[in-house]
PDB file of C-alpha atoms and ligand atoms in Angstrom:
ATOM      1  CA  UNK A  16      22.499  37.904  17.976  1.00  0.00           C
ATOM      2  CA  UNK A  17      24.216  41.281  17.296  1.00  0.00           C
ATOM      3  CA  UNK A  18      26.679  39.232  14.961  1.00  0.00           C
ATOM      4  CA  UNK A  19      23.690  37.964  13.380  1.00  0.00           C
ATOM      5  CA  UNK A  20      22.068  41.709  12.249  1.00  0.00           C
ATOM      6  CA  UNK A  21      25.684  42.770  11.543  1.00  0.00           C
ATOM      7  CA  UNK A  22      25.836  39.909   9.041  1.00  0.00           C
ATOM      8  CA  UNK A  23      22.641  40.306   7.588  1.00  0.00           C
ATOM      9  CA  UNK A  24      23.570  44.132   6.967  1.00  0.00           C
ATOM     10  CA  UNK A  25      26.715  42.900   5.101  1.00  0.00           C
ATOM     11  CA  UNK A  26      24.773  40.742   3.070  1.00  0.00           C
ATOM     12  CA  UNK A  27      22.252  43.361   1.827  1.00  0.00           C
ATOM     13  CA  UNK A  28      24.421  46.366   2.120  1.00  0.00           C
ATOM     14  CA  UNK A  29      22.240  49.440   1.346  1.00  0.00           C
ATOM     15  CA  UNK A  30      20.565  47.712  -1.591  1.00  0.00           C
ATOM     16  CA  UNK A  31      16.959  47.098  -1.794  1.00  0.00           C
ATOM     17  CA  UNK A  32      16.225  43.352  -1.436  1.00  0.00           C
ATOM     18  CA  UNK A  33      12.870  41.854  -0.814  1.00  0.00           C
ATOM     19  CA  UNK A  34      12.653  38.455   1.150  1.00  0.00           C
ATOM     20  CA  UNK A  35       9.347  36.624   1.733  1.00  0.00           C
ATOM     21  CA  UNK A  36       8.865  34.650   4.594  1.00  0.00           C
ATOM     22  CA  UNK A  37       6.453  32.072   4.716  1.00  0.00           C
ATOM     23  CA  UNK A  38       5.506  28.828   6.793  1.00  0.00           C
ATOM     24  CA  UNK A  39       2.691  27.425   8.753  1.00  0.00           C
ATOM     25  CA  UNK A  40       1.528  28.796  12.018  1.00  0.00           C
ATOM     26  CA  UNK A  41       3.905  27.915  14.877  1.00  0.00           C
ATOM     27  CA  UNK A  42       6.941  27.305  12.677  1.00  0.00           C
ATOM     28  CA  UNK A  43       8.923  30.022  14.039  1.00  0.00           C
ATOM     29  CA  UNK A  44       8.761  32.660  11.527  1.00  0.00           C
ATOM     30  CA  UNK A  45       8.202  35.438  14.220  1.00  0.00           C
ATOM     31  CA  UNK A  46      11.155  34.210  16.216  1.00  0.00           C
ATOM     32  CA  UNK A  47      13.476  34.165  13.219  1.00  0.00           C
ATOM     33  CA  UNK A  48      12.486  37.558  12.291  1.00  0.00           C
ATOM     34  CA  UNK A  49      13.044  38.480  15.855  1.00  0.00           C
ATOM     35  CA  UNK A  50      16.676  37.152  15.502  1.00  0.00           C
ATOM     36  CA  UNK A  51      17.326  39.161  12.521  1.00  0.00           C
ATOM     37  CA  UNK A  52      15.820  42.380  13.873  1.00  0.00           C
ATOM     38  CA  UNK A  53      17.155  42.490  17.248  1.00  0.00           C
ATOM     39  CA  UNK A  54      18.737  45.651  18.377  1.00  0.00           C
ATOM     40  CA  UNK A  55      17.543  47.269  15.477  1.00  0.00           C
ATOM     41  CA  UNK A  56      14.802  49.668  14.981  1.00  0.00           C
ATOM     42  CA  UNK A  57      11.978  48.032  12.922  1.00  0.00           C
ATOM     43  CA  UNK A  58      10.762  51.342  10.321  1.00  0.00           C
ATOM     44  CA  UNK A  59       7.502  50.065   9.653  1.00  0.00           C
ATOM     45  CA  UNK A  60       5.429  47.114  10.473  1.00  0.00           C
ATOM     46  CA  UNK A  61       2.105  46.888   8.630  1.00  0.00           C
ATOM     47  CA  UNK A  62      -0.622  44.339   8.603  1.00  0.00           C
ATOM     48  CA  UNK A  63      -1.829  43.601   4.932  1.00  0.00           C
ATOM     49  CA  UNK A  64      -4.130  40.959   5.650  1.00  0.00           C
ATOM     50  CA  UNK A  65      -5.221  38.460   8.381  1.00  0.00           C
ATOM     51  CA  UNK A  66      -2.015  36.511   8.197  1.00  0.00           C
ATOM     52  CA  UNK A  67       0.490  39.001   6.070  1.00  0.00           C
ATOM     53  CA  UNK A  68       2.929  41.452   7.682  1.00  0.00           C
ATOM     54  CA  UNK A  69       5.464  43.746   6.093  1.00  0.00           C
ATOM     55  CA  UNK A  70       8.515  44.889   8.136  1.00  0.00           C
ATOM     56  CA  UNK A  71      11.201  47.205   6.638  1.00  0.00           C
ATOM     57  CA  UNK A  72      14.704  47.046   8.000  1.00  0.00           C
ATOM     58  CA  UNK A  73      16.739  49.806   6.484  1.00  0.00           C
ATOM     59  CA  UNK A  74      16.176  48.880   2.545  1.00  0.00           C
ATOM     60  CA  UNK A  75      15.469  45.333   3.147  1.00  0.00           C
ATOM     61  CA  UNK A  76      11.810  44.230   3.148  1.00  0.00           C
ATOM     62  CA  UNK A  77      10.424  41.316   4.850  1.00  0.00           C
ATOM     63  CA  UNK A  78       6.917  40.206   3.902  1.00  0.00           C
ATOM     64  CA  UNK A  79       5.725  37.446   6.459  1.00  0.00           C
ATOM     65  CA  UNK A  80       3.121  35.368   5.747  1.00  0.00           C
ATOM     66  CA  UNK A  81       1.478  32.640   7.829  1.00  0.00           C
ATOM     67  CA  UNK A  82       0.278  29.877   5.731  1.00  0.00           C
ATOM     68  CA  UNK A  83      -2.685  27.933   7.023  1.00  0.00           C
ATOM     69  CA  UNK A  84      -4.472  25.038   5.048  1.00  0.00           C
ATOM     70  CA  UNK A  85      -7.226  26.208   2.654  1.00  0.00           C
ATOM     71  CA  UNK A  86      -6.716  29.924   2.861  1.00  0.00           C
ATOM     72  CA  UNK A  87      -3.142  29.552   2.138  1.00  0.00           C
ATOM     73  CA  UNK A  88      -3.840  27.597  -1.126  1.00  0.00           C
ATOM     74  CA  UNK A  89      -6.277  30.547  -2.311  1.00  0.00           C
ATOM     75  CA  UNK A  90      -3.620  32.940  -1.059  1.00  0.00           C
ATOM     76  CA  UNK A  91      -0.929  31.541  -3.162  1.00  0.00           C
ATOM     77  CA  UNK A  92      -2.839  30.519  -6.129  1.00  0.00           C
ATOM     78  CA  UNK A  93      -0.935  31.904  -9.258  1.00  0.00           C
ATOM     79  CA  UNK A  94      -4.144  33.145 -10.666  1.00  0.00           C
ATOM     80  CA  UNK A  95      -4.287  35.786  -7.784  1.00  0.00           C
ATOM     81  CA  UNK A  96      -2.993  38.579  -9.713  1.00  0.00           C
ATOM     82  CA  UNK A  97      -3.831  41.016  -6.874  1.00  0.00           C
ATOM     83  CA  UNK A  98      -0.664  39.792  -5.245  1.00  0.00           C
ATOM     84  CA  UNK A  99       1.568  40.501  -7.913  1.00  0.00           C
ATOM     85  CA  UNK A 100       2.585  43.722  -6.057  1.00  0.00           C
ATOM     86  CA  UNK A 101       3.811  41.689  -3.090  1.00  0.00           C
ATOM     87  CA  UNK A 102       5.771  39.183  -5.079  1.00  0.00           C
ATOM     88  CA  UNK A 103       7.198  41.565  -7.577  1.00  0.00           C
ATOM     89  CA  UNK A 104      11.011  41.905  -7.345  1.00  0.00           C
ATOM     90  CA  UNK A 105      11.119  39.375  -4.671  1.00  0.00           C
ATOM     91  CA  UNK A 106      14.645  37.766  -4.481  1.00  0.00           C
ATOM     92  CA  UNK A 107      14.344  35.270  -1.567  1.00  0.00           C
ATOM     93  CA  UNK A 108      11.624  33.133  -0.166  1.00  0.00           C
ATOM     94  CA  UNK A 109      12.375  31.820   2.980  1.00  0.00           C
ATOM     95  CA  UNK A 110      10.149  28.831   3.921  1.00  0.00           C
ATOM     96  CA  UNK A 111      10.088  27.878   7.732  1.00  0.00           C
ATOM     97  CA  UNK A 112       9.341  24.377   8.674  1.00  0.00           C
ATOM     98  CA  UNK A 113       8.490  23.185  12.154  1.00  0.00           C
ATOM     99  CA  UNK A 114      10.871  20.087  12.017  1.00  0.00           C
ATOM    100  CA  UNK A 115       8.740  17.448  13.876  1.00  0.00           C
ATOM    101  CA  UNK A 116       5.359  18.444  11.926  1.00  0.00           C
ATOM    102  CA  UNK A 117       4.943  15.421  10.236  1.00  0.00           C
ATOM    103  CA  UNK A 118       1.419  15.503  10.251  1.00  0.00           C
ATOM    104  CA  UNK A 119       0.144  18.704   9.027  1.00  0.00           C
ATOM    105  CA  UNK A 120      -0.559  20.240   5.538  1.00  0.00           C
ATOM    106  CA  UNK A 121       2.249  19.711   3.274  1.00  0.00           C
ATOM    107  CA  UNK A 122       4.091  23.152   2.660  1.00  0.00           C
ATOM    108  CA  UNK A 123       6.190  21.835  -0.218  1.00  0.00           C
ATOM    109  CA  UNK A 124       3.078  21.813  -2.192  1.00  0.00           C
ATOM    110  CA  UNK A 125       2.242  25.308  -1.308  1.00  0.00           C
ATOM    111  CA  UNK A 126       5.749  26.482  -2.080  1.00  0.00           C
ATOM    112  CA  UNK A 127       5.545  24.767  -5.408  1.00  0.00           C
ATOM    113  CA  UNK A 128       2.631  26.847  -6.158  1.00  0.00           C
ATOM    114  CA  UNK A 129       4.054  29.963  -4.907  1.00  0.00           C
ATOM    115  CA  UNK A 130       7.204  29.574  -7.055  1.00  0.00           C
ATOM    116  CA  UNK A 131       5.095  28.961 -10.091  1.00  0.00           C
ATOM    117  CA  UNK A 132       3.809  32.481  -9.940  1.00  0.00           C
ATOM    118  CA  UNK A 133       5.582  34.551 -12.887  1.00  0.00           C
ATOM    119  CA  UNK A 134       6.755  37.138 -10.458  1.00  0.00           C
ATOM    120  CA  UNK A 135       8.883  34.658  -8.561  1.00  0.00           C
ATOM    121  CA  UNK A 136      10.584  33.445 -11.566  1.00  0.00           C
ATOM    122  CA  UNK A 137      14.092  34.738 -10.420  1.00  0.00           C
ATOM    123  CA  UNK A 138      13.650  33.988  -6.689  1.00  0.00           C
ATOM    124  CA  UNK A 139      15.936  31.913  -4.543  1.00  0.00           C
ATOM    125  CA  UNK A 140      14.569  29.521  -1.771  1.00  0.00           C
ATOM    126  CA  UNK A 141      15.935  29.174   1.804  1.00  0.00           C
ATOM    127  CA  UNK A 142      14.224  26.342   3.863  1.00  0.00           C
ATOM    128  CA  UNK A 143      14.774  26.818   7.414  1.00  0.00           C
ATOM    129  CA  UNK A 144      14.302  23.521   9.064  1.00  0.00           C
ATOM    130  CA  UNK A 145      13.429  24.889  12.674  1.00  0.00           C
ATOM    131  CA  UNK A 146      13.206  23.599  16.059  1.00  0.00           C
ATOM    132  CA  UNK A 147      16.148  21.099  15.662  1.00  0.00           C
ATOM    133  CA  UNK A 148      16.329  21.237  19.447  1.00  0.00           C
ATOM    134  CA  UNK A 149      13.056  19.497  19.861  1.00  0.00           C
ATOM    135  CA  UNK A 150      13.296  15.811  20.257  1.00  0.00           C
ATOM    136  CA  UNK A 151      12.234  13.812  17.091  1.00  0.00           C
ATOM    137  CA  UNK A 152      12.713  16.360  15.038  1.00  0.00           C
ATOM    138  CA  UNK A 153      13.385  15.271  11.211  1.00  0.00           C
ATOM    139  CA  UNK A 154      16.704  16.067   9.955  1.00  0.00           C
ATOM    140  CA  UNK A 155      17.308  18.101   6.708  1.00  0.00           C
ATOM    141  CA  UNK A 156      17.553  14.814   4.411  1.00  0.00           C
ATOM    142  CA  UNK A 157      13.976  13.765   5.553  1.00  0.00           C
ATOM    143  CA  UNK A 158      12.639  17.128   5.374  1.00  0.00           C
ATOM    144  CA  UNK A 159      14.028  17.629   1.448  1.00  0.00           C
ATOM    145  CA  UNK A 160      12.037  14.471   1.110  1.00  0.00           C
ATOM    146  CA  UNK A 161       9.024  15.535   2.995  1.00  0.00           C
ATOM    147  CA  UNK A 162       8.922  18.621   0.842  1.00  0.00           C
ATOM    148  CA  UNK A 163       9.924  16.701  -2.451  1.00  0.00           C
ATOM    149  CA  UNK A 164      12.487  19.587  -2.986  1.00  0.00           C
ATOM    150  CA  UNK A 165      14.225  17.646  -5.442  1.00  0.00           C
ATOM    151  CA  UNK A 166      11.358  18.478  -7.762  1.00  0.00           C
ATOM    152  CA  UNK A 167      12.266  22.088  -7.399  1.00  0.00           C
ATOM    153  CA  UNK A 168      14.589  22.488 -10.492  1.00  0.00           C
ATOM    154  CA  UNK A 169      13.819  25.969 -11.579  1.00  0.00           C
ATOM    155  CA  UNK A 170      14.886  28.101  -8.510  1.00  0.00           C
ATOM    156  CA  UNK A 171      18.139  27.631  -6.498  1.00  0.00           C
ATOM    157  CA  UNK A 172      17.361  26.349  -3.237  1.00  0.00           C
ATOM    158  CA  UNK A 173      19.268  25.516   0.066  1.00  0.00           C
ATOM    159  CA  UNK A 174      17.844  23.669   3.246  1.00  0.00           C
ATOM    160  CA  UNK A 175      19.400  24.724   6.484  1.00  0.00           C
ATOM    161  CA  UNK A 176      18.583  23.049  10.099  1.00  0.00           C
ATOM    162  CA  UNK A 177      18.317  25.734  12.744  1.00  0.00           C
ATOM    163  CA  UNK A 178      16.895  26.665  16.347  1.00  0.00           C
ATOM    164  CA  UNK A 179      15.677  30.264  16.145  1.00  0.00           C
ATOM    165  CA  UNK A 180      15.222  30.203  19.990  1.00  0.00           C
ATOM    166  CA  UNK A 181      19.462  30.382  20.210  1.00  0.00           C
ATOM    167  CA  UNK A 182      19.812  31.524  16.652  1.00  0.00           C
ATOM    168  CA  UNK A 183      22.022  28.497  15.724  1.00  0.00           C
ATOM    169  CA  UNK A 184      21.903  27.920  12.029  1.00  0.00           C
ATOM    170  CA  UNK A 185      20.437  31.107  11.023  1.00  0.00           C
ATOM    171  CA  UNK A 186      23.907  32.825  10.312  1.00  0.00           C
ATOM    172  CA  UNK A 187      24.631  29.809   7.739  1.00  0.00           C
ATOM    173  CA  UNK A 188      21.243  30.332   5.997  1.00  0.00           C
ATOM    174  CA  UNK A 189      22.151  33.992   5.456  1.00  0.00           C
ATOM    175  CA  UNK A 190      25.506  33.066   4.190  1.00  0.00           C
ATOM    176  CA  UNK A 191      23.984  31.006   1.625  1.00  0.00           C
ATOM    177  CA  UNK A 192      21.747  34.041   0.575  1.00  0.00           C
ATOM    178  CA  UNK A 193      24.756  36.136   0.342  1.00  0.00           C
ATOM    179  CA  UNK A 194      26.284  33.686  -1.912  1.00  0.00           C
ATOM    180  CA  UNK A 195      23.409  33.976  -4.266  1.00  0.00           C
ATOM    181  CA  UNK A 196      23.348  37.553  -4.262  1.00  0.00           C
ATOM    182  CA  UNK A 197      27.227  37.651  -5.426  1.00  0.00           C
ATOM    183  CA  UNK A 198      26.350  34.756  -8.146  1.00  0.00           C
ATOM    184  CA  UNK A 199      23.139  36.050  -9.264  1.00  0.00           C
TER     185      UNK A 199
HETATM  186  P1  G3D B 207       5.151  31.531  13.841  1.00  0.00           P
HETATM  187  O1  G3D B 207       5.375  32.921  13.854  1.00  0.00           O
HETATM  188  O2  G3D B 207       5.712  30.881  12.844  1.00  0.00           O
HETATM  189  O3  G3D B 207       3.775  31.233  14.105  1.00  0.00           O
HETATM  190  P2  G3D B 207       6.515  31.810  16.465  1.00  0.00           P
HETATM  191  O4  G3D B 207       5.927  31.065  15.271  1.00  0.00           O
HETATM  192  O5  G3D B 207       7.786  32.289  16.038  1.00  0.00           O
HETATM  193  O6  G3D B 207       5.583  32.651  17.133  1.00  0.00           O
HETATM  194  O7  G3D B 207       6.862  30.808  17.292  1.00  0.00           O
HETATM  195  C1  G3D B 207       5.780  29.501  17.829  1.00  0.00           C
HETATM  196  C2  G3D B 207       6.542  28.834  19.251  1.00  0.00           C
HETATM  197  O8  G3D B 207       7.473  28.236  18.758  1.00  0.00           O
HETATM  198  C3  G3D B 207       6.888  30.108  20.046  1.00  0.00           C
HETATM  199  O9  G3D B 207       6.754  29.581  21.363  1.00  0.00           O
HETATM  200  C4  G3D B 207       8.418  29.830  20.153  1.00  0.00           C
HETATM  201  O10 G3D B 207       9.032  30.442  21.185  1.00  0.00           O
HETATM  202  C5  G3D B 207       8.794  28.481  19.613  1.00  0.00           C
HETATM  203  N1  G3D B 207       9.855  28.563  18.799  1.00  0.00           N
HETATM  204  C6  G3D B 207      10.295  29.068  17.827  1.00  0.00           C
HETATM  205  N2  G3D B 207      11.348  28.674  17.348  1.00  0.00           N
HETATM  206  C7  G3D B 207      11.878  27.480  18.095  1.00  0.00           C
HETATM  207  C8  G3D B 207      12.888  26.681  18.436  1.00  0.00           C
HETATM  208  O11 G3D B 207      13.868  26.686  17.387  1.00  0.00           O
HETATM  209  N3  G3D B 207      12.892  25.671  19.245  1.00  0.00           N
HETATM  210  C9  G3D B 207      11.874  25.460  19.952  1.00  0.00           C
HETATM  211  N4  G3D B 207      12.041  24.661  20.912  1.00  0.00           N
HETATM  212  N5  G3D B 207      10.865  26.491  19.997  1.00  0.00           N
HETATM  213  C10 G3D B 207      10.919  27.340  19.128  1.00  0.00           C
HETATM  214  P3  G3D B 207       5.493  30.200  22.342  1.00  0.00           P
HETATM  215  O12 G3D B 207       5.591  29.160  23.701  1.00  0.00           O
HETATM  216  O13 G3D B 207       5.760  31.298  22.531  1.00  0.00           O
HETATM  217  O14 G3D B 207       4.502  29.864  21.464  1.00  0.00           O
END
Protein backbone atom coordinates (compact mmCIF):
# COMPACT_ATOMS: atom_id res chain seq x y z
CA UNK A 1 0.00 0.00 0.00
CA UNK A 2 3.04 2.26 0.09
CA UNK A 3 2.45 2.52 -3.66
CA UNK A 4 -1.02 3.87 -3.04
CA UNK A 5 0.18 6.71 -0.85
CA UNK A 6 2.99 7.48 -3.30
CA UNK A 7 0.37 7.76 -6.02
CA UNK A 8 -1.78 9.97 -3.83
CA UNK A 9 1.13 12.31 -3.24
CA UNK A 10 1.94 12.38 -6.96
CA UNK A 11 -1.65 13.33 -7.66
CA UNK A 12 -1.86 16.09 -5.15
CA UNK A 13 1.78 17.20 -5.09
CA UNK A 14 2.32 20.11 -2.79
CA UNK A 15 -0.88 21.91 -3.69
CA UNK A 16 -3.70 22.17 -1.26
CA UNK A 17 -6.70 20.05 -2.14
CA UNK A 18 -9.81 19.37 -0.23
CA UNK A 19 -11.57 16.03 -0.39
CA UNK A 20 -14.79 15.26 1.43
CA UNK A 21 -15.48 11.58 2.12
CA UNK A 22 -19.08 10.68 2.81
CA UNK A 23 -21.09 7.51 3.16
CA UNK A 24 -23.34 5.63 5.50
CA UNK A 25 -21.80 4.08 8.56
CA UNK A 26 -20.06 0.77 7.95
CA UNK A 27 -19.55 1.57 4.24
CA UNK A 28 -15.78 1.44 4.60
CA UNK A 29 -14.74 5.12 4.78
CA UNK A 30 -12.28 4.64 7.64
CA UNK A 31 -10.72 1.64 5.97
CA UNK A 32 -10.27 3.57 2.72
CA UNK A 33 -8.74 6.52 4.56
CA UNK A 34 -6.46 4.14 6.37
CA UNK A 35 -5.29 2.80 3.04
CA UNK A 36 -4.64 6.37 1.90
CA UNK A 37 -2.81 7.35 5.04
CA UNK A 38 -0.92 4.19 5.86
CA UNK A 39 2.78 4.75 6.49
CA UNK A 40 2.17 8.47 6.69
CA UNK A 41 1.92 10.75 9.66
CA UNK A 42 -1.56 12.12 10.15
CA UNK A 43 -0.80 15.70 11.08
CA UNK A 44 -4.15 16.60 12.54
CA UNK A 45 -7.32 14.78 13.27
CA UNK A 46 -10.09 16.75 14.90
CA UNK A 47 -13.66 15.87 15.54
CA UNK A 48 -15.99 18.57 14.21
CA UNK A 49 -19.22 16.98 15.28
CA UNK A 50 -20.52 13.65 16.41
CA UNK A 51 -20.04 12.24 12.94
CA UNK A 52 -17.37 14.38 11.27
CA UNK A 53 -13.61 14.27 11.34
CA UNK A 54 -10.99 16.33 9.59
CA UNK A 55 -7.64 14.80 8.71
CA UNK A 56 -4.68 16.59 7.17
CA UNK A 57 -2.10 14.71 5.16
CA UNK A 58 0.52 17.27 4.20
CA UNK A 59 -1.54 19.76 2.21
CA UNK A 60 -4.44 17.50 1.38
CA UNK A 61 -7.41 17.84 3.65
CA UNK A 62 -9.80 14.98 4.14
CA UNK A 63 -13.09 15.81 5.73
CA UNK A 64 -14.92 12.62 6.58
CA UNK A 65 -18.57 12.42 7.40
CA UNK A 66 -20.71 9.51 8.43
CA UNK A 67 -24.14 9.90 6.95
CA UNK A 68 -26.89 8.37 8.96
CA UNK A 69 -30.53 8.82 8.05
CA UNK A 70 -32.44 11.87 9.18
CA UNK A 71 -29.45 13.50 10.79
CA UNK A 72 -27.60 13.37 7.50
CA UNK A 73 -30.46 15.03 5.63
CA UNK A 74 -30.34 17.90 8.08
CA UNK A 75 -26.58 18.08 7.92
CA UNK A 76 -26.54 18.25 4.15
CA UNK A 77 -29.49 20.57 3.64
CA UNK A 78 -28.35 23.39 1.31
CA UNK A 79 -29.79 25.91 3.72
CA UNK A 80 -27.30 24.86 6.35
CA UNK A 81 -25.04 27.86 5.78
CA UNK A 82 -22.94 27.04 8.83
CA UNK A 83 -21.50 24.21 6.75
CA UNK A 84 -20.25 26.60 4.05
CA UNK A 85 -16.87 26.74 5.69
CA UNK A 86 -16.52 22.96 5.44
CA UNK A 87 -17.76 22.77 1.88
CA UNK A 88 -15.83 25.75 0.52
CA UNK A 89 -13.00 25.01 -1.91
CA UNK A 90 -13.87 21.33 -2.04
CA UNK A 91 -12.53 19.78 -5.21
CA UNK A 92 -13.67 16.22 -4.69
CA UNK A 93 -16.49 14.46 -2.96
CA UNK A 94 -15.88 10.75 -2.44
CA UNK A 95 -19.03 8.76 -1.73
CA UNK A 96 -18.38 5.31 -0.31
CA UNK A 97 -21.09 2.71 -0.88
CA UNK A 98 -21.43 -0.66 0.79
CA UNK A 99 -22.11 -2.60 -2.38
CA UNK A 100 -24.52 -5.13 -0.88
CA UNK A 101 -26.52 -2.50 0.97
CA UNK A 102 -29.73 -2.54 -1.06
CA UNK A 103 -32.05 -1.84 1.83
CA UNK A 104 -30.68 1.13 3.69
CA UNK A 105 -31.29 4.82 3.07
CA UNK A 106 -30.74 5.98 -0.47
CA UNK A 107 -27.38 7.79 -0.34
CA UNK A 108 -27.91 9.01 -3.94
CA UNK A 109 -30.64 11.37 -2.75
CA UNK A 110 -28.36 12.73 -0.04
CA UNK A 111 -25.54 13.15 -2.53
CA UNK A 112 -27.86 15.15 -4.79
CA UNK A 113 -28.80 17.46 -1.93
CA UNK A 114 -25.19 17.93 -0.99
CA UNK A 115 -24.10 18.72 -4.55
CA UNK A 116 -26.80 21.36 -4.81
CA UNK A 117 -24.86 23.41 -2.27
CA UNK A 118 -23.38 26.50 -3.89
CA UNK A 119 -19.92 25.85 -2.46
CA UNK A 120 -19.79 22.45 -4.17
CA UNK A 121 -20.63 23.62 -7.68
CA UNK A 122 -17.12 22.88 -8.93
CA UNK A 123 -16.68 19.56 -7.13
CA UNK A 124 -16.07 16.29 -8.95
CA UNK A 125 -17.56 13.13 -7.50
CA UNK A 126 -15.86 9.76 -7.08
CA UNK A 127 -18.06 6.89 -5.95
CA UNK A 128 -16.25 3.95 -4.43
CA UNK A 129 -18.46 0.87 -4.71
CA UNK A 130 -16.75 -0.82 -1.79
CA UNK A 131 -16.81 -4.39 -0.51
CA UNK A 132 -16.84 -5.88 -3.98
CA UNK A 133 -15.36 -9.00 -2.39
CA UNK A 134 -18.60 -9.65 -0.48
CA UNK A 135 -20.98 -12.22 -1.99
CA UNK A 136 -24.03 -10.72 -3.74
CA UNK A 137 -22.52 -7.26 -3.99
CA UNK A 138 -24.03 -5.05 -6.68
CA UNK A 139 -21.77 -4.34 -9.63
CA UNK A 140 -21.05 -0.76 -10.69
CA UNK A 141 -23.84 -0.72 -13.28
CA UNK A 142 -26.40 -1.78 -10.68
CA UNK A 143 -25.04 0.76 -8.21
CA UNK A 144 -25.19 3.55 -10.83
CA UNK A 145 -28.87 2.73 -11.27
CA UNK A 146 -29.45 2.40 -7.53
CA UNK A 147 -27.96 5.87 -7.01
CA UNK A 148 -29.61 7.30 -10.15
CA UNK A 149 -26.22 8.69 -11.10
CA UNK A 150 -27.37 9.52 -14.62
CA UNK A 151 -29.29 12.41 -13.03
CA UNK A 152 -26.00 13.96 -11.90
CA UNK A 153 -25.28 16.16 -14.88
CA UNK A 154 -23.60 19.20 -13.36
CA UNK A 155 -20.65 17.42 -11.80
CA UNK A 156 -18.09 15.13 -13.37
CA UNK A 157 -18.49 11.75 -11.68
CA UNK A 158 -16.95 8.33 -11.81
CA UNK A 159 -17.84 5.06 -10.14
CA UNK A 160 -15.13 2.62 -9.17
CA UNK A 161 -15.53 -0.83 -7.68
CA UNK A 162 -13.10 -1.52 -4.85
CA UNK A 163 -12.21 -3.64 -1.85
CA UNK A 164 -10.82 -1.39 0.86
CA UNK A 165 -9.50 -4.36 2.82
CA UNK A 166 -6.98 -5.21 0.09
CA UNK A 167 -6.82 -1.78 -1.54
CA UNK A 168 -7.95 -3.20 -4.88
CA UNK A 169 -9.61 -0.52 -7.04
CA UNK A 170 -8.44 2.41 -4.93
CA UNK A 171 -5.51 3.41 -7.18
CA UNK A 172 -7.85 3.45 -10.19
CA UNK A 173 -10.17 5.84 -8.34
CA UNK A 174 -7.26 8.08 -7.48
CA UNK A 175 -6.14 7.97 -11.08
CA UNK A 176 -9.53 9.34 -12.12
CA UNK A 177 -9.15 12.13 -9.57
CA UNK A 178 -5.78 12.89 -11.07
CA UNK A 179 -7.32 13.12 -14.53
CA UNK A 180 -9.78 15.66 -13.15
CA UNK A 181 -7.09 17.85 -11.63
CA UNK A 182 -5.27 18.06 -14.94
CA UNK A 183 -8.39 18.77 -17.01
CA UNK A 184 -10.03 21.20 -14.59
P1 LIG B 1 -17.08 3.35 8.10
O1 LIG B 1 -15.85 4.14 8.45
O2 LIG B 1 -17.67 3.78 6.80
O3 LIG B 1 -18.10 3.29 9.18
P2 LIG B 1 -15.28 1.09 8.31
O4 LIG B 1 -16.62 1.82 7.86
O5 LIG B 1 -14.14 1.53 7.46
O6 LIG B 1 -15.13 1.21 9.77
O7 LIG B 1 -15.60 -0.41 7.90
C1 LIG B 1 -16.67 -1.11 8.50
C2 LIG B 1 -16.38 -2.59 8.48
O8 LIG B 1 -16.31 -3.04 7.12
C3 LIG B 1 -15.03 -2.98 9.08
O9 LIG B 1 -15.18 -4.25 9.65
C4 LIG B 1 -14.11 -3.08 7.89
O10 LIG B 1 -13.01 -3.93 8.10
C5 LIG B 1 -15.06 -3.68 6.87
N1 LIG B 1 -14.67 -3.40 5.48
C6 LIG B 1 -14.27 -2.22 4.97
N2 LIG B 1 -14.02 -2.34 3.66
C7 LIG B 1 -14.24 -3.63 3.34
C8 LIG B 1 -14.15 -4.38 2.11
O11 LIG B 1 -13.80 -3.88 1.04
N3 LIG B 1 -14.52 -5.69 2.19
C9 LIG B 1 -14.93 -6.29 3.35
N4 LIG B 1 -15.25 -7.58 3.31
N5 LIG B 1 -15.01 -5.61 4.51
C10 LIG B 1 -14.67 -4.31 4.50
P3 LIG B 1 -15.23 -4.50 11.23
O12 LIG B 1 -15.40 -5.97 11.37
O13 LIG B 1 -13.93 -3.99 11.75
O14 LIG B 1 -16.41 -3.71 11.72
